[in-house]
């Protein structure tokens, strides 16, 4: 905990307790009438629940003053029976109604979120793990169920009934009414006090929880290394410490809460211990009569209990509010600006003019790039890791927007071209070819939803994918991903991704390390596929395997966000600069055997030299 | 007054997202069966929890005392006894006693049970962590890491909540009704039976519906997991969706999943409400029944007025607490589901350790008729036999999915063979102690994990007690010393979660330094397929060369230079060795190896926009 202790306490955002209601006002306005119906039904059910209590009181009084008859008992029993049936019928209707509304509201909110996410700049996703976005769309809206399905109908009905009955009791006898409600505020005050006392542990608790989580994740992630290096005991000790620290904080928090908080559960149920003595003293003084005392003893002792539901809701309100704030924040994030215009492009030259760019609030990673990729030519982006190659390529389809300068397509700033059109002009093949749950045909047709089966097959053939697809038992109808889906190798997935891009047939093609994750035996096929895709296009390639771009019309060598060199391979090699160095490393790395080959003595000295060079 | 039960459809905030296999694994259980299971895991803390429950019961009794006073006073007043101050004093005193008793027992109970529940969860976490590291690596590889984390964190929290809150509430819910029933039984057994009859009638409905609810819960979790999976896919694919301008159709995939989730949720609630309300109604019907029975018996002269009034006054103290049990059973179900997920970890068997471990003679590796499959009906390796002489180099090649990596995984016993044997120095792996085996082997993985800690810690991990000089020497050999020294804090730079960001190539070199420091006689290497920048690649290649010098080396090879230098090449296809030998001989044979080799050389020489494939340039 020591390294965490110097974080400012309370640095976490405080929950805005009205956040859920604000969110509902904005996004669930249509649900209001049905929700109001649910509130009315819930109130009716609470009132019905009071009827049997009233019956018991009425009969008790009748027995005492001698007016009771067998018929009265039968009649009142029937009344209680009717009230119970009616009450629960109303409750069933109220809950069914409120849940249907709740799940519809949650569904609408999820769709709104998903639609909104699709329009956010990609930078928004960069700092977030996909699990977090899933939590945002699936888990966080779910928490509103508590508010919509329970909080609003049950809370409103509990408070309304409590107020009505209290008013009635006060009208009957204000002193006894006071005695009946006395412990309720006391118990809630105790609870509030206990929660304040534990408040100072909240930050510690959160940190201990995060530390434990993080430590467990790391423990599991490191399991292979732990096994290989036989160091189980050591890494276990660290994680065990984190678990124990968490238990300790929990215990400390519990101990702070218990003295006052434990009283709540006792007091909230025991109004009777105040009502009866108060009643007896008033009775002895002749201030009230026996039926009045009985009314309070029977009704006063129990009618506050529905308020407990409110308490249960309050306990979870902080969590729900934080969830609602996260949802509201996401919905408020500004979408990527879109001119929506369609522009006539005279050609498909891609030009970078004084481009500066950096991620989020980070420093610039590109410092003024000027470069041109002409229509129908191949432009390669190479450089050490972190030099900005992929960042530069991602600016063309506006996955990110420049900080200064501009990127133009056919002479028009990409920001002035509507996003729809821009995406039509560009095909992008990613390092990690992502396929979606669905059939292979659906995945290829992603490139052109209107494509015929024949066009899909033609694209697959061009991408050298038709062979392995038709060899699958279900062919193009084979399902990918999810439960029961077929697992394809990296190379096969990449060829489907390329077929998708071929079907799209866009004039500008961007390849970002498109063969990086391919298994070596698919590589030749992938390369043929790329050849088919790139024919006649403006092609921009990010590459580490330098031989693949040796024939490029223009190689752009990036170094720390600047263009270090550019030109054709021969020119660059002749210049003996960064590219020449990269090329030397590349050929060396490929030639260097893991160990000297006894049968090829010419390799031996070379390998040894390489080791020594690098060790210096 | 009837407490309205919450027909919760699910446990809020509990992420079941990854638990796919759940539907088939968990049989629906009734709440009583679940209760027994959860209780069993409390272990040595059961005594403490039992005390806490007993205190909670006493708290309920103390509340019962106040109802006793009420009955005593009301019955007396009904008999026409005048109210005196003496009487009022005594009633007041007893009420104060009841209140004090309630507060005291509530305090004692909470102390015992809360603290014990934290300890139960803590102890379970620790024993699970300890168990996890004894499990074969295969267990970890076959499981989604997120599942295991969820069990250790969220699921344990559910268990904690159960012990701290739900279990004591059962005692509280049962205490007062039992007292009331006993009082009534003493006064008039017919009336007492009338009150109890509705409760008895509710029990079978309760058991039936709880089993049904647990089944529906499982189905809903599956729907939620599906929707969550679609959402993750959507977010991961957002760039692709953008690039193909398919914003609208990208949503279609999860729109259907979300709609299904909504529908199943609604269906579940509707199905849920009916049995839950039915239970409450059946229990509550005892009230009019008792009123009617007591009334009829009174007017038939079988029941004195005092008893009649006692019955009426106590009536709701009998039923209201019982309805709270419905909510408790919800928590039981959640805790039970958590335990089911925990069981999947705890019932997994650690690798058997030999009772009398043998000592290997040398470091030659031998596979002898090895068969293996992750599932019994799908063999991955079939009758694989080969020998790797000490200090020689064996390269494994073959199409993807042919079982190359599996061969590597069998050597450190990530899994055990299903047929045949793997030996090192003539000793079956299963006859080596775990410690000895680990000391013999180093594996260099494609994906590198660094721990939270300094770079020094991460390298020294390879050999406990290594000093800075040894760590530096290993880092030098791994081509890592230069970039480490260039960092502001040098070897003391923190890496891992929240630490300095090293590039993939740099992390790889740190992990190689760790392996060099370990200096195990056998090295297993899964050669990286992903392309990294040439400078890093060259440094890694040089680092690996240092690691494997003089070792017994088995490598799943992708690089042409590696394959060519191997003393022995094993060509794998569909889990069987189809060819073996040295490069030149295999090439001449013109089989699968020659085909693969030609593919690779063609790929290696490929150029974008090149007129035709060009031969290897190196």
Short mmCIF file of C-alpha atoms in Angstrom, two decimals, chain A residues 12-204:
data_model
loop_
_atom_site.label_atom_id
_atom_site.label_comp_id
_atom_site.label_asym_id
_atom_site.label_seq_id
_atom_site.Cartn_x
_atom_site.Cartn_y
_atom_site.Cartn_z
CA UNK A 12 -11.72 9.34 -7.79
CA UNK A 13 -14.73 11.16 -9.13
CA UNK A 14 -17.50 11.62 -6.64
CA UNK A 15 -20.70 10.01 -7.77
CA UNK A 16 -23.41 12.36 -8.97
CA UNK A 17 -26.45 10.75 -7.39
CA UNK A 18 -28.84 12.19 -9.92
CA UNK A 19 -26.86 10.97 -12.92
CA UNK A 20 -29.13 7.97 -13.52
CA UNK A 21 -32.24 10.10 -13.44
CA UNK A 22 -30.77 12.67 -15.79
CA UNK A 23 -29.79 9.89 -18.17
CA UNK A 24 -33.31 8.46 -18.01
CA UNK A 25 -34.92 11.85 -18.56
CA UNK A 26 -32.90 12.30 -21.73
CA UNK A 27 -33.07 8.80 -23.15
CA UNK A 28 -36.23 7.21 -21.80
CA UNK A 29 -38.81 9.92 -22.12
CA UNK A 30 -41.12 7.59 -24.04
CA UNK A 31 -41.19 5.14 -21.16
CA UNK A 32 -42.72 7.62 -18.72
CA UNK A 33 -46.43 6.78 -19.09
CA UNK A 34 -45.84 3.06 -18.63
CA UNK A 35 -43.55 3.71 -15.71
CA UNK A 36 -46.22 5.90 -14.11
CA UNK A 37 -48.66 3.01 -14.51
CA UNK A 38 -46.21 0.75 -12.74
CA UNK A 39 -45.84 3.25 -9.88
CA UNK A 40 -49.63 3.40 -9.45
CA UNK A 41 -49.95 -0.38 -9.41
CA UNK A 42 -47.10 -0.70 -6.92
CA UNK A 43 -48.77 1.87 -4.64
CA UNK A 44 -52.03 0.00 -4.91
CA UNK A 45 -50.29 -3.21 -3.91
CA UNK A 46 -48.71 -1.60 -0.83
CA UNK A 47 -52.12 -0.22 0.20
CA UNK A 48 -53.64 -3.67 -0.25
CA UNK A 49 -50.95 -5.08 1.99
CA UNK A 50 -52.15 -2.78 4.75
CA UNK A 51 -55.71 -4.07 4.57
CA UNK A 52 -55.08 -7.35 6.47
CA UNK A 53 -53.30 -5.35 9.15
CA UNK A 54 -56.28 -3.10 9.43
CA UNK A 55 -58.53 -6.20 9.58
CA UNK A 56 -56.55 -7.59 12.50
CA UNK A 57 -56.85 -4.30 14.35
CA UNK A 58 -60.59 -4.04 13.66
CA UNK A 59 -61.19 -7.58 14.93
CA UNK A 60 -59.03 -7.11 18.02
CA UNK A 61 -61.00 -4.01 18.94
CA UNK A 62 -64.26 -5.86 18.29
CA UNK A 63 -63.20 -8.74 20.56
CA UNK A 64 -62.30 -6.33 23.35
CA UNK A 65 -65.47 -4.29 23.20
CA UNK A 66 -67.58 -7.42 22.77
CA UNK A 67 -69.06 -6.61 19.35
CA UNK A 68 -67.29 -9.48 17.57
CA UNK A 69 -69.34 -12.23 15.94
CA UNK A 70 -68.44 -15.35 14.00
CA UNK A 71 -69.90 -13.70 10.91
CA UNK A 72 -67.71 -10.63 11.38
CA UNK A 73 -64.62 -12.87 11.59
CA UNK A 74 -65.62 -14.75 8.44
CA UNK A 75 -66.37 -11.51 6.63
CA UNK A 76 -63.11 -9.87 7.67
CA UNK A 77 -61.11 -12.98 6.81
CA UNK A 78 -62.65 -12.83 3.34
CA UNK A 79 -61.74 -9.16 3.07
CA UNK A 80 -58.13 -9.92 4.03
CA UNK A 81 -58.05 -12.75 1.51
CA UNK A 82 -59.35 -10.49 -1.25
CA UNK A 83 -56.86 -7.76 -0.35
CA UNK A 84 -53.95 -10.18 -0.39
CA UNK A 85 -54.92 -11.56 -3.79
CA UNK A 86 -55.55 -8.10 -5.22
CA UNK A 87 -52.34 -6.75 -3.72
CA UNK A 88 -50.16 -9.42 -5.19
CA UNK A 89 -51.94 -9.23 -8.52
CA UNK A 90 -51.17 -5.52 -8.57
CA UNK A 91 -47.59 -6.22 -7.57
CA UNK A 92 -47.18 -8.76 -10.34
CA UNK A 93 -48.52 -6.33 -12.88
CA UNK A 94 -46.37 -3.50 -11.52
CA UNK A 95 -43.17 -5.52 -11.65
CA UNK A 96 -43.87 -7.06 -15.02
CA UNK A 97 -44.58 -3.62 -16.40
CA UNK A 98 -41.53 -1.99 -14.83
CA UNK A 99 -39.19 -4.74 -16.01
CA UNK A 100 -40.46 -4.65 -19.55
CA UNK A 101 -39.91 -0.90 -19.55
CA UNK A 102 -36.52 -1.30 -17.93
CA UNK A 103 -35.19 -3.81 -20.42
CA UNK A 104 -36.51 -1.76 -23.32
CA UNK A 105 -34.86 1.38 -21.93
CA UNK A 106 -31.60 -0.51 -21.41
CA UNK A 107 -31.79 -1.92 -24.91
CA UNK A 108 -32.39 1.51 -26.44
CA UNK A 109 -29.53 2.94 -24.46
CA UNK A 110 -27.22 0.15 -25.61
CA UNK A 111 -28.12 0.71 -29.24
CA UNK A 112 -27.64 4.46 -28.84
CA UNK A 113 -24.24 3.83 -27.29
CA UNK A 114 -23.16 1.42 -30.00
CA UNK A 115 -24.27 3.80 -32.72
CA UNK A 116 -22.46 6.62 -31.04
CA UNK A 117 -19.27 4.61 -30.57
CA UNK A 118 -19.21 3.91 -34.29
CA UNK A 119 -19.03 7.65 -34.95
CA UNK A 120 -16.37 8.52 -32.41
CA UNK A 121 -12.84 9.22 -33.59
CA UNK A 122 -10.73 6.06 -33.30
CA UNK A 123 -8.45 7.87 -30.87
CA UNK A 124 -11.23 7.50 -28.31
CA UNK A 125 -10.69 3.74 -28.37
CA UNK A 126 -6.92 3.90 -28.21
CA UNK A 127 -6.70 4.33 -24.45
CA UNK A 128 -9.43 1.79 -23.74
CA UNK A 129 -9.38 -1.96 -23.67
CA UNK A 130 -12.13 -3.66 -25.63
CA UNK A 131 -13.33 -5.21 -22.36
CA UNK A 132 -13.95 -1.70 -21.06
CA UNK A 133 -16.07 -0.79 -24.06
CA UNK A 134 -18.02 -4.00 -23.61
CA UNK A 135 -18.59 -3.08 -19.96
CA UNK A 136 -19.76 0.34 -21.08
CA UNK A 137 -22.36 -0.99 -23.49
CA UNK A 138 -23.41 -4.23 -21.77
CA UNK A 139 -22.78 -4.00 -18.04
CA UNK A 140 -23.24 -0.34 -17.18
CA UNK A 141 -26.71 0.17 -18.72
CA UNK A 142 -27.75 -3.08 -17.02
CA UNK A 143 -27.33 -1.37 -13.67
CA UNK A 144 -30.19 0.96 -14.54
CA UNK A 145 -32.50 -2.02 -14.13
CA UNK A 146 -32.28 -1.42 -10.40
CA UNK A 147 -33.53 2.14 -10.81
CA UNK A 148 -36.17 1.63 -13.48
CA UNK A 149 -37.54 -1.77 -12.51
CA UNK A 150 -37.28 -1.45 -8.74
CA UNK A 151 -36.20 1.96 -7.53
CA UNK A 152 -38.84 4.06 -9.22
CA UNK A 153 -41.96 1.90 -8.68
CA UNK A 154 -41.07 0.39 -5.33
CA UNK A 155 -39.36 3.46 -3.90
CA UNK A 156 -42.16 5.80 -4.93
CA UNK A 157 -44.87 3.47 -3.66
CA UNK A 158 -43.07 2.88 -0.36
CA UNK A 159 -42.62 6.59 0.29
CA UNK A 160 -46.12 7.49 -0.84
CA UNK A 161 -47.71 4.84 1.35
CA UNK A 162 -45.51 5.71 4.29
CA UNK A 163 -46.45 9.38 4.03
CA UNK A 164 -50.16 8.59 3.69
CA UNK A 165 -50.24 6.21 6.64
CA UNK A 166 -48.12 8.56 8.74
CA UNK A 167 -50.56 11.38 8.02
CA UNK A 168 -53.45 9.15 9.00
CA UNK A 169 -51.71 8.08 12.22
CA UNK A 170 -50.89 11.68 13.07
CA UNK A 171 -54.55 12.54 12.57
CA UNK A 172 -55.56 9.76 14.98
CA UNK A 173 -53.10 10.73 17.71
CA UNK A 174 -50.01 12.81 17.12
CA UNK A 175 -48.20 11.63 20.27
CA UNK A 176 -48.53 7.96 19.38
CA UNK A 177 -47.69 8.73 15.75
CA UNK A 178 -44.51 10.38 16.91
CA UNK A 179 -43.64 7.31 18.96
CA UNK A 180 -44.22 5.14 15.89
CA UNK A 181 -41.85 7.05 13.62
CA UNK A 182 -39.26 7.92 16.24
CA UNK A 183 -36.82 5.08 15.61
CA UNK A 184 -36.96 5.33 11.82
CA UNK A 185 -34.92 8.55 11.49
CA UNK A 186 -32.66 7.43 14.33
CA UNK A 187 -31.81 4.20 12.58
CA UNK A 188 -31.23 5.90 9.23
CA UNK A 189 -29.05 8.49 10.97
CA UNK A 190 -26.99 5.72 12.57
CA UNK A 191 -26.53 4.14 9.19
CA UNK A 192 -25.49 7.42 7.59
CA UNK A 193 -23.00 7.99 10.39
CA UNK A 194 -21.59 4.49 10.00
CA UNK A 195 -21.19 5.02 6.27
CA UNK A 196 -19.34 8.28 6.89
CA UNK A 197 -17.03 6.47 9.27
CA UNK A 198 -16.18 3.91 6.64
CA UNK A 199 -15.83 6.66 4.04
CA UNK A 200 -12.20 7.26 4.89
CA UNK A 201 -11.42 3.65 4.02
CA UNK A 202 -13.05 3.81 0.62
CA UNK A 203 -9.97 5.05 -1.21
CA UNK A 204 -7.78 2.45 0.52
#
